[in-house]
XYZ file of C-alpha atoms in Angstrom:
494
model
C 49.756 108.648 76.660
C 50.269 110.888 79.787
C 49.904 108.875 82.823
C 50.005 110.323 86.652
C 51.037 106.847 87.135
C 55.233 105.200 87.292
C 55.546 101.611 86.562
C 56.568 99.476 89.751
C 60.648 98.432 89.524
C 60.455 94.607 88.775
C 60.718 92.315 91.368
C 59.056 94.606 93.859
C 54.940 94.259 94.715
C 52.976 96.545 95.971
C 50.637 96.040 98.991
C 46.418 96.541 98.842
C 45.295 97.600 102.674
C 41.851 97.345 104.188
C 41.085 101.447 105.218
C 38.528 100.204 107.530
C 40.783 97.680 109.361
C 38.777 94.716 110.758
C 39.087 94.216 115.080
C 41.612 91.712 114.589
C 44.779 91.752 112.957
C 45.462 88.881 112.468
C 42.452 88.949 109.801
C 44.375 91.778 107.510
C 45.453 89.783 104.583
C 47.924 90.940 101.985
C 46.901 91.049 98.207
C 49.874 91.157 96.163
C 50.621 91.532 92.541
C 53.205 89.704 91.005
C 55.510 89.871 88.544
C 54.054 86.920 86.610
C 50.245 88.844 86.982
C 48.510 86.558 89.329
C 46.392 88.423 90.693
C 44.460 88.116 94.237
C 41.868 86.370 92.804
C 43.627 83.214 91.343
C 42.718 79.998 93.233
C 46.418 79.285 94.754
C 46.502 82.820 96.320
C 42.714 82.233 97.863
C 43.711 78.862 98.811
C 47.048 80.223 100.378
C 45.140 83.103 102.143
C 43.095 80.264 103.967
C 45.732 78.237 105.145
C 46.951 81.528 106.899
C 44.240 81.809 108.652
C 41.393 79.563 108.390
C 38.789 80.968 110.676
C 38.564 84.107 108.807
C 36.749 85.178 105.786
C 38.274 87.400 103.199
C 36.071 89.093 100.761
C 38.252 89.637 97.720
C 35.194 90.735 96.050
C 34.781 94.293 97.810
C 35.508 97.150 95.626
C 38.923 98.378 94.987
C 38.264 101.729 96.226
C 38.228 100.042 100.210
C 41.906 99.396 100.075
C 45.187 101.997 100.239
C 47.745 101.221 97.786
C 51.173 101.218 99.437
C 54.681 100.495 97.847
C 57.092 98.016 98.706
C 59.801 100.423 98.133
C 61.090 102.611 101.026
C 59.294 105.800 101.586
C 61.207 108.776 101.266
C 60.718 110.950 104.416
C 62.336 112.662 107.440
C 66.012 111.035 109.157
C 66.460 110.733 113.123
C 67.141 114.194 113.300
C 64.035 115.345 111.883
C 61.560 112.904 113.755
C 63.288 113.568 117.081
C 62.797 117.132 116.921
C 58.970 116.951 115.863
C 58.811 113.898 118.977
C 60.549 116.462 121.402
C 58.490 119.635 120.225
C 55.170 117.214 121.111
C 56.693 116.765 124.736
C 58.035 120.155 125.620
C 54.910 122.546 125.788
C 53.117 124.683 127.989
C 54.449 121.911 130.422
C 57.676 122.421 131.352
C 56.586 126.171 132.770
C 54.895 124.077 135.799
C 57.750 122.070 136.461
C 60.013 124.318 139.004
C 56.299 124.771 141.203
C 56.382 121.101 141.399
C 59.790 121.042 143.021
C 58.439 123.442 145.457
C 55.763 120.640 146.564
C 57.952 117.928 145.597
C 61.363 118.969 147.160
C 64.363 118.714 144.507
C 65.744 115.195 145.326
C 61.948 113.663 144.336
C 60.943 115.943 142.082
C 64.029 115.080 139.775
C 64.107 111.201 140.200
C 59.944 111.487 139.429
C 61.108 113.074 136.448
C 63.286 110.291 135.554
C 61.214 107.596 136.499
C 57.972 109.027 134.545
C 60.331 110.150 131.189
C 61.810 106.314 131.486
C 57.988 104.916 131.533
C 56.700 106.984 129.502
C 59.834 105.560 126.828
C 58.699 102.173 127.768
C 55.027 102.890 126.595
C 56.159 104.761 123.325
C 57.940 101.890 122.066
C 55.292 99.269 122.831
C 52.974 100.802 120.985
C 55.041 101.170 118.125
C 56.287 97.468 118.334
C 52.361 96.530 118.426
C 50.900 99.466 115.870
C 53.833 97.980 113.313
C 52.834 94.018 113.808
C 49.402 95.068 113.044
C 50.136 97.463 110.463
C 47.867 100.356 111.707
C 48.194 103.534 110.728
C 47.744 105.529 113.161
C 47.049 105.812 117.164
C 43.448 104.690 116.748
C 43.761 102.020 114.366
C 45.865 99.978 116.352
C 43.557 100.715 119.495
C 40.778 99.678 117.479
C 42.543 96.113 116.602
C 43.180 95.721 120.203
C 39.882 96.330 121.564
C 37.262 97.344 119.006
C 35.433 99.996 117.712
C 33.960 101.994 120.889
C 37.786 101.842 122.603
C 39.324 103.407 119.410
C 36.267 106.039 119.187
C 36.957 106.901 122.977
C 41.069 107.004 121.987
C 40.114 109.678 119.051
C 37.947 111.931 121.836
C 40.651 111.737 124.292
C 42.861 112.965 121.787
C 40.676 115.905 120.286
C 39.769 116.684 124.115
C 43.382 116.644 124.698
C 44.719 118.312 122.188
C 42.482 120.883 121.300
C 42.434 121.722 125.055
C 46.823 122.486 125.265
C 45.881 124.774 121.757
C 43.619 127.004 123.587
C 46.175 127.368 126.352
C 48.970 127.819 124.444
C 46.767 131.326 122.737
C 45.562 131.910 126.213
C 49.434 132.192 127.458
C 50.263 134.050 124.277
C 47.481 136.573 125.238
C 48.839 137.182 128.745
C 52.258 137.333 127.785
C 51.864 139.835 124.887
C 49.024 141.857 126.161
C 49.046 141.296 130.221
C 47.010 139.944 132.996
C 45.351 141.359 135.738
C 48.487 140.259 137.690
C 51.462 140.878 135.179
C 52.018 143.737 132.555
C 52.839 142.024 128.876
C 55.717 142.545 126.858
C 54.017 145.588 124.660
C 52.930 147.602 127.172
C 56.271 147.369 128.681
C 57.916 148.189 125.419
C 55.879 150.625 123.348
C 53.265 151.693 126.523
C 49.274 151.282 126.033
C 47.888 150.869 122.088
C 45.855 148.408 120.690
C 47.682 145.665 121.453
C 46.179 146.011 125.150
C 43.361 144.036 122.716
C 44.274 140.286 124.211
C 41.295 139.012 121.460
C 42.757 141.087 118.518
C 46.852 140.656 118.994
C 45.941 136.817 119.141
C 43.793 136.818 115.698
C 47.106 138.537 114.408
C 49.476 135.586 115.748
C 46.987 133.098 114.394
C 46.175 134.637 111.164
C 49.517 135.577 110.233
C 52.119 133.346 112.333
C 50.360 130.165 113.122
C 47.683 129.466 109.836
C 50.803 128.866 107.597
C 52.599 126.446 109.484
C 49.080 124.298 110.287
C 48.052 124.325 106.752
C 51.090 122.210 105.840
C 50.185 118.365 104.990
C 53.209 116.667 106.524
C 54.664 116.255 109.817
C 57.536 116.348 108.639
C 57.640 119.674 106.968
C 57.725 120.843 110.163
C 61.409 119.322 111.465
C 62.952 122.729 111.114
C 60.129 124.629 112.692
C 60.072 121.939 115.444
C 64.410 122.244 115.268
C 63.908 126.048 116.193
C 61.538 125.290 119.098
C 63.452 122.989 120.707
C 66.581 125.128 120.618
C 64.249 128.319 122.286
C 63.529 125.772 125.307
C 67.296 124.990 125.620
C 68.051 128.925 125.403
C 65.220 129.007 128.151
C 67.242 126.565 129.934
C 70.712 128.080 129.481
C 69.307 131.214 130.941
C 67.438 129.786 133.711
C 70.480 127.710 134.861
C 73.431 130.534 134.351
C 71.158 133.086 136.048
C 70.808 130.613 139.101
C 74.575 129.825 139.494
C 75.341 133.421 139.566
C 72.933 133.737 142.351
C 73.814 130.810 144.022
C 77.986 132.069 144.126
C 76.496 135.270 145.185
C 74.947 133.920 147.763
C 71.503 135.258 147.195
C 69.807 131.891 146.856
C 68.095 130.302 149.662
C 68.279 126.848 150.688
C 65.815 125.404 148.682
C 62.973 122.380 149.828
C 64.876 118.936 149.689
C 62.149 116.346 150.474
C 58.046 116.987 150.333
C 56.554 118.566 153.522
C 53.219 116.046 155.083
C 53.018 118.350 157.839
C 49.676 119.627 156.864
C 46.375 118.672 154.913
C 47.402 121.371 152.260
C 50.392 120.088 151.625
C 49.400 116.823 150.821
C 46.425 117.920 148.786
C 48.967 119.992 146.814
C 50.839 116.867 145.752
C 47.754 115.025 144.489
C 47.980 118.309 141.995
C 51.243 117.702 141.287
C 50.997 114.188 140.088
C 49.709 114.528 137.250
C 51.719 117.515 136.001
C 54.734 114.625 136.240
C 52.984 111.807 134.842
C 51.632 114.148 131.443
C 54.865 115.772 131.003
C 55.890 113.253 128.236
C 52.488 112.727 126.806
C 53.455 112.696 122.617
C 51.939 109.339 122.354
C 49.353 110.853 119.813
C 52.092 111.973 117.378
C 54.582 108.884 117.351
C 52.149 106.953 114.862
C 52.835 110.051 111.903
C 56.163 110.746 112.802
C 56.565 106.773 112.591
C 54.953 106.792 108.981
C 56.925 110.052 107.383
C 60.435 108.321 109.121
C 62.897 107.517 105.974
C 63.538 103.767 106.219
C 61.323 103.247 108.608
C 61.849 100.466 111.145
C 60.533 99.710 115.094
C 64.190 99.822 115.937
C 64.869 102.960 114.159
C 61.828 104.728 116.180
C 63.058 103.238 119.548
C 66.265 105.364 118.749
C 64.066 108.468 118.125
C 62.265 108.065 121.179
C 65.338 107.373 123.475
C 67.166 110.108 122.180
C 63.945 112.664 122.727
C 63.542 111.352 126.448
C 67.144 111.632 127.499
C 66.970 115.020 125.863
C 63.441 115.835 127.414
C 64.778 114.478 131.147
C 67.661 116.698 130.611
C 65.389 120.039 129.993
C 62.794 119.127 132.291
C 65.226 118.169 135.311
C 67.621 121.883 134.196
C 64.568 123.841 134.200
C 62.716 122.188 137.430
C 65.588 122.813 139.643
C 66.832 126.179 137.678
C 63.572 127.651 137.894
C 63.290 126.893 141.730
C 66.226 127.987 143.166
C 65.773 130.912 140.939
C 62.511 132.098 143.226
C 62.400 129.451 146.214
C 58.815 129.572 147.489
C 58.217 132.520 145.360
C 57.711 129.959 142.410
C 54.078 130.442 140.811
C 52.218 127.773 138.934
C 53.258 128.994 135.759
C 57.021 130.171 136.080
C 57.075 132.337 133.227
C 54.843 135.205 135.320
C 57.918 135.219 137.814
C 60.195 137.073 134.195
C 58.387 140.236 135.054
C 60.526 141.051 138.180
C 63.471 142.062 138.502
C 66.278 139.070 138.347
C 68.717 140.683 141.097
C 71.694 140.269 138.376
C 72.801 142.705 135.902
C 70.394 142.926 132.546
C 67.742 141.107 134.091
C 65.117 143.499 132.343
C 67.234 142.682 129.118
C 66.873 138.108 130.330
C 63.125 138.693 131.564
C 62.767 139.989 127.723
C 64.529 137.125 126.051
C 62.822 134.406 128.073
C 59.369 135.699 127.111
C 59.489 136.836 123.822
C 61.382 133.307 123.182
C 58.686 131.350 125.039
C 56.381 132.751 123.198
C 57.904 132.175 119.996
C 58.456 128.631 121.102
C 54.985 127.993 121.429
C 53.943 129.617 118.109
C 56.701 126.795 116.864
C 55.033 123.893 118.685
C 51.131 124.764 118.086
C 51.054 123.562 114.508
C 52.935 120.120 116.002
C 50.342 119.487 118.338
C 47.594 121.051 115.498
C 48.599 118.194 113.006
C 47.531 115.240 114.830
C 44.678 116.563 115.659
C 43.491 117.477 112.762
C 44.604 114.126 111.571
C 42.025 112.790 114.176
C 39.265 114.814 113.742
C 39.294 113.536 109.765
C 39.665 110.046 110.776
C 36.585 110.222 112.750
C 34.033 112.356 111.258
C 35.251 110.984 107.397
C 36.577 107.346 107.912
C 36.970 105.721 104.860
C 37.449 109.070 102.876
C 41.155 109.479 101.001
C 43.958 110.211 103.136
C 44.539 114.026 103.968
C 47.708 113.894 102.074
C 45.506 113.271 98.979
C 42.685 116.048 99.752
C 44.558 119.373 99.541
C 40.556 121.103 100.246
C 39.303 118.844 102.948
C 42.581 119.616 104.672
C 42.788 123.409 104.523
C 38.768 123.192 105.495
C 39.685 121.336 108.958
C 42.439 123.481 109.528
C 40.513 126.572 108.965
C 37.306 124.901 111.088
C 39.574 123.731 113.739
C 42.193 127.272 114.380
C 38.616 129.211 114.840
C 37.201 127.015 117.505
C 40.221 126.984 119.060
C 40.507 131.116 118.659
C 36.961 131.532 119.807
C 37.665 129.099 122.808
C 40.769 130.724 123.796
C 38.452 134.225 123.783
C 35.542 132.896 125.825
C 37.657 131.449 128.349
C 39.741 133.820 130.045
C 41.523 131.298 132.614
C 41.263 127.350 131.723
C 43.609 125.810 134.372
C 41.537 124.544 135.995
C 39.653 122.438 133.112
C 43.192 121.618 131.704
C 44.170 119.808 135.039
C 41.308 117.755 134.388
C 41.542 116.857 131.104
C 45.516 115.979 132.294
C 44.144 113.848 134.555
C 42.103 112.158 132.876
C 42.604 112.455 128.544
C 46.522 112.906 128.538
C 46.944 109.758 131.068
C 44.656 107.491 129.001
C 46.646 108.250 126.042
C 50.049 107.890 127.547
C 49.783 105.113 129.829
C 46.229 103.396 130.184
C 45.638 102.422 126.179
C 49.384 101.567 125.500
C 49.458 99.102 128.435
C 46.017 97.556 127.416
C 47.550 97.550 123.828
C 50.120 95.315 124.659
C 47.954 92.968 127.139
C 45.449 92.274 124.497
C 47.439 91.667 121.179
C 49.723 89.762 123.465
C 46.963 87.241 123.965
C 45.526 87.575 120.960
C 48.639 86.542 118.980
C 51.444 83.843 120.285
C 54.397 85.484 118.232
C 53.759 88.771 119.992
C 53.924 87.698 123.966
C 54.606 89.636 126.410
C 58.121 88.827 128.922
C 57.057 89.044 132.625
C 59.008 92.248 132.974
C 57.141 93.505 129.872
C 53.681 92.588 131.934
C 54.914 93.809 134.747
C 55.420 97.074 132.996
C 52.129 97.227 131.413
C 49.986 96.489 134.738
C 52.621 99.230 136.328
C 51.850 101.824 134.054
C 47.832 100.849 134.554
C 47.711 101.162 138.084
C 50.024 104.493 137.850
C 46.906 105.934 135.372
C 44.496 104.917 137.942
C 46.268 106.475 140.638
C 47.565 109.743 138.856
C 43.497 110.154 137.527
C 41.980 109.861 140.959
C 44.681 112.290 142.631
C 44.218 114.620 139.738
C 40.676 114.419 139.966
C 40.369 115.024 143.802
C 43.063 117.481 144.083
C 41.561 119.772 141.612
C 37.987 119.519 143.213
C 39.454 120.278 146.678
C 41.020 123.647 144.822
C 37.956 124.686 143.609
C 36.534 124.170 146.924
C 39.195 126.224 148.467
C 38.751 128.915 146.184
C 35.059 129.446 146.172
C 35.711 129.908 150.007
């Protein structure tokens, strides 16, 4: 008889998972099928299960449908190479534009060692919450929040990342807009090209780019269909890079370069309001936190050790783009440097074919971003299912609930992008305040809870000390974001 069913190898089990995980792990049992058929209900196995743990109930009676079959056998997904280029394309962004202003405020010599210090924490927090999402066998970023500290903390985790996430989207078309079509400030690429047409539309040139470029790659399934996507975008932000850096040194033996900020300047009240902006640009430059969980469950061979090597090779690799492109970018245009150093490729370089570079750089950034959107589309789409159908079948499984989200989800995000001509502003808050929580504040109460919660799993001193660290640096960077952005809307409605 035809059967969408293949027998299970002998010798191997397979493993019957609670969807809706219970608040504490250590209350996840294991239900195993053996090769002699005793089955989870025999009295040895029930009688086993309570010596595990004897203060919790199991309810072996619950219907099948509440658990996720999953084989013993090693899944079949992406290598290193794959899952470091999906974990880099979540860093790089819209981000790294803002880098070289923050060397203006910063000075080089701080801005570079903050962008050490933050990539090396922001490591540090990665692979604790793998090492604790693995021990408890959750899923995904709000499952293992959820074990930690219950069912309001992993609702709030889910919002922070739909806040956070849909909010970079809607940039990331906004910045598409301006760059294809113009600004009130800058001319785009088209009407430097081809002259005025219909393109000068911002709203209808990005319906084309979504429709036609960006639909496609979200509709995929799996994370890791994108590693060649997500290979391409991380090679445009090294071209960026390349350019960047060359066009600086030619400059700089030229002597048309001037000596750039070394330190940050407290001589006046703006200046030091200025770096409470900056803080948080530096802190939420690594934020990928909401992606490691699915790149962790599509790795091939999967192990905590294995994604520890992902995420060291993506941070030494994100330090050295961010650090190249910081300091590039700034001696490029010294105090000249705006917010978002892409609008400083419409001028002319002072070299030979700069009209030729300023084309490259923003044609590629653009591309680049088309290549990261469905990236930073997947886990979000991942969370809105999770928390509007929990208990439903995985994605994976539900080709039309998936396509519906991803349809739902690219026209709020269009119809945001259109409404809102300039979102800055509201994306320095939500920095402040969503991409900290996710990258620092719930990974460091992660590991303090489950820590106390289970023996096996405690925390070293320096591992505590680590954890409190990256607390108090969420506190601080959320308050400084917060105030700095309030004094610039003061300033500006002055």
């Amino acid at each position: 008889m035809d059967s969408n069913y293949s027998a299970i190898p002998k010798g191997s089990y397979v493993e019957l998972q609670i969807q809706n995980e219970p608040q504490d792990f250590r209350s996840q049992k294991r239900l195993l099928l053996s090769d002699d058929g005793n089955s989870a209900n025999d009295p040895k196995v029930l009688h086993d299960f309570d010596d595990l743990n004897d203060d919790v109930d199991v309810d072996l009676g619950s219907d099948i449908d509440d658990y996720a079959l999953v084989s013993s056998t090693p899944n079949k997904g992406s290598g290193i190479s794959g899952a470091v280029f999906n974990l880099t394309t979540s860093v790089i962004g819209a981000g790294i534009m803002a880098l070289p202003a923050t060397m203006k405020v910063l000075g080089i010599v701080l801005g570079v060692v903050l962008i050490i210090l933050m990539g090396i924490l922001s490591e540090i927090s990665v692979e604790m919450l793998v090492r604790f999402a693995v021990s408890c066998k959750a899923k995904s970023y709000g499952e293992v929040v959820q074990i930690a500290m219950g069912r309001t903390a992993r609702v709030l985790s889910e919002i922070c990342i739909i806040v956070n996430n849909a909010g970079v989207l809607v940039v990331y078309l906004i910045i598409m807009g301006d760059v294809m079509s113009g600004s009130v400030r800058h001319l785009g690429v088209f009407d430097q090209w081809l002259g005025h047409g219909f393109w000068d539309h911002r709203k209808l040139l990005i319906l084309i780019v979504l429709v036609v470029f960006l639909a496609p790659l979200c509709a995929l399934d799996r994370i890791d269909s994108l590693s060649t996507t997500s290979a391409a975008s991380v090679a445009l932000a090294v071209l960026f890079v390349v350019i960047c850096s060359v066009v600086a040194l030619i400059k700089l033996v030229e002597g048309k370069i001037e000596s750039p900020r070394i330190s940050p300047d407290f001589g006046s009240k703006k200046s030091i309001l200025d770096l409470l902006v900056v803080i948080p640009i530096m802190s939420n430059a690594y934020i990928c936190h909401f992606n490691v969980q699915p790149i962790y469950n599509e790795l091939e061979g999967r192990s905590p050790q294995k994604m520890n090597r992902v995420g060291r090779i993506t941070t030494v690799l994100c330090v050295v783009v961010y650090a190249s492109t910081a300091v590039s970018g700034f001696l490029l245009f010294g105090k000249d440097t705006e917010a978002d150093v892409l609008t400083n490729f419409d001028k002319d370089l002072g070299i030979e074919f700069s009209t030729v570079l300023n084309y490259i750089v923003r044609v590629g950034y653009i591309l680049h971003l088309v290549l990261v959107f469905p990236v930073i589309h997947f886990s979000l789409r991942q969370t809105v299912d999770t928390l509007v159908f929990e208990g439903s079948a995985p994605l994976t499984e539900s080709r039309k609930r998936s396509l519906a989200l991803t349809i739902i989800l690219l026209v709020l995000i269009y119809f945001g992008s259109t409404m809102i001509p300039n979102i800055w502003t509201a994306f320095k808050f939500t920095g402040a305040t969503t991409a900290v929580s996710l990258g620092f504040t719930f990974p460091a109460l992660i590991a303090l809870k489950i820590s106390q919660q289970e023996e096996g799993l405690s925390l070293s001193r320096i591992e505590k000390f680590l954890s409190w660290l990256m607390l108090i640096v969420a506190v601080i960077v959320s308050i400084a974001g917060i105030i700095g952005n309030i004094y610039t809307i003061q300033s500006k409605s002055e």
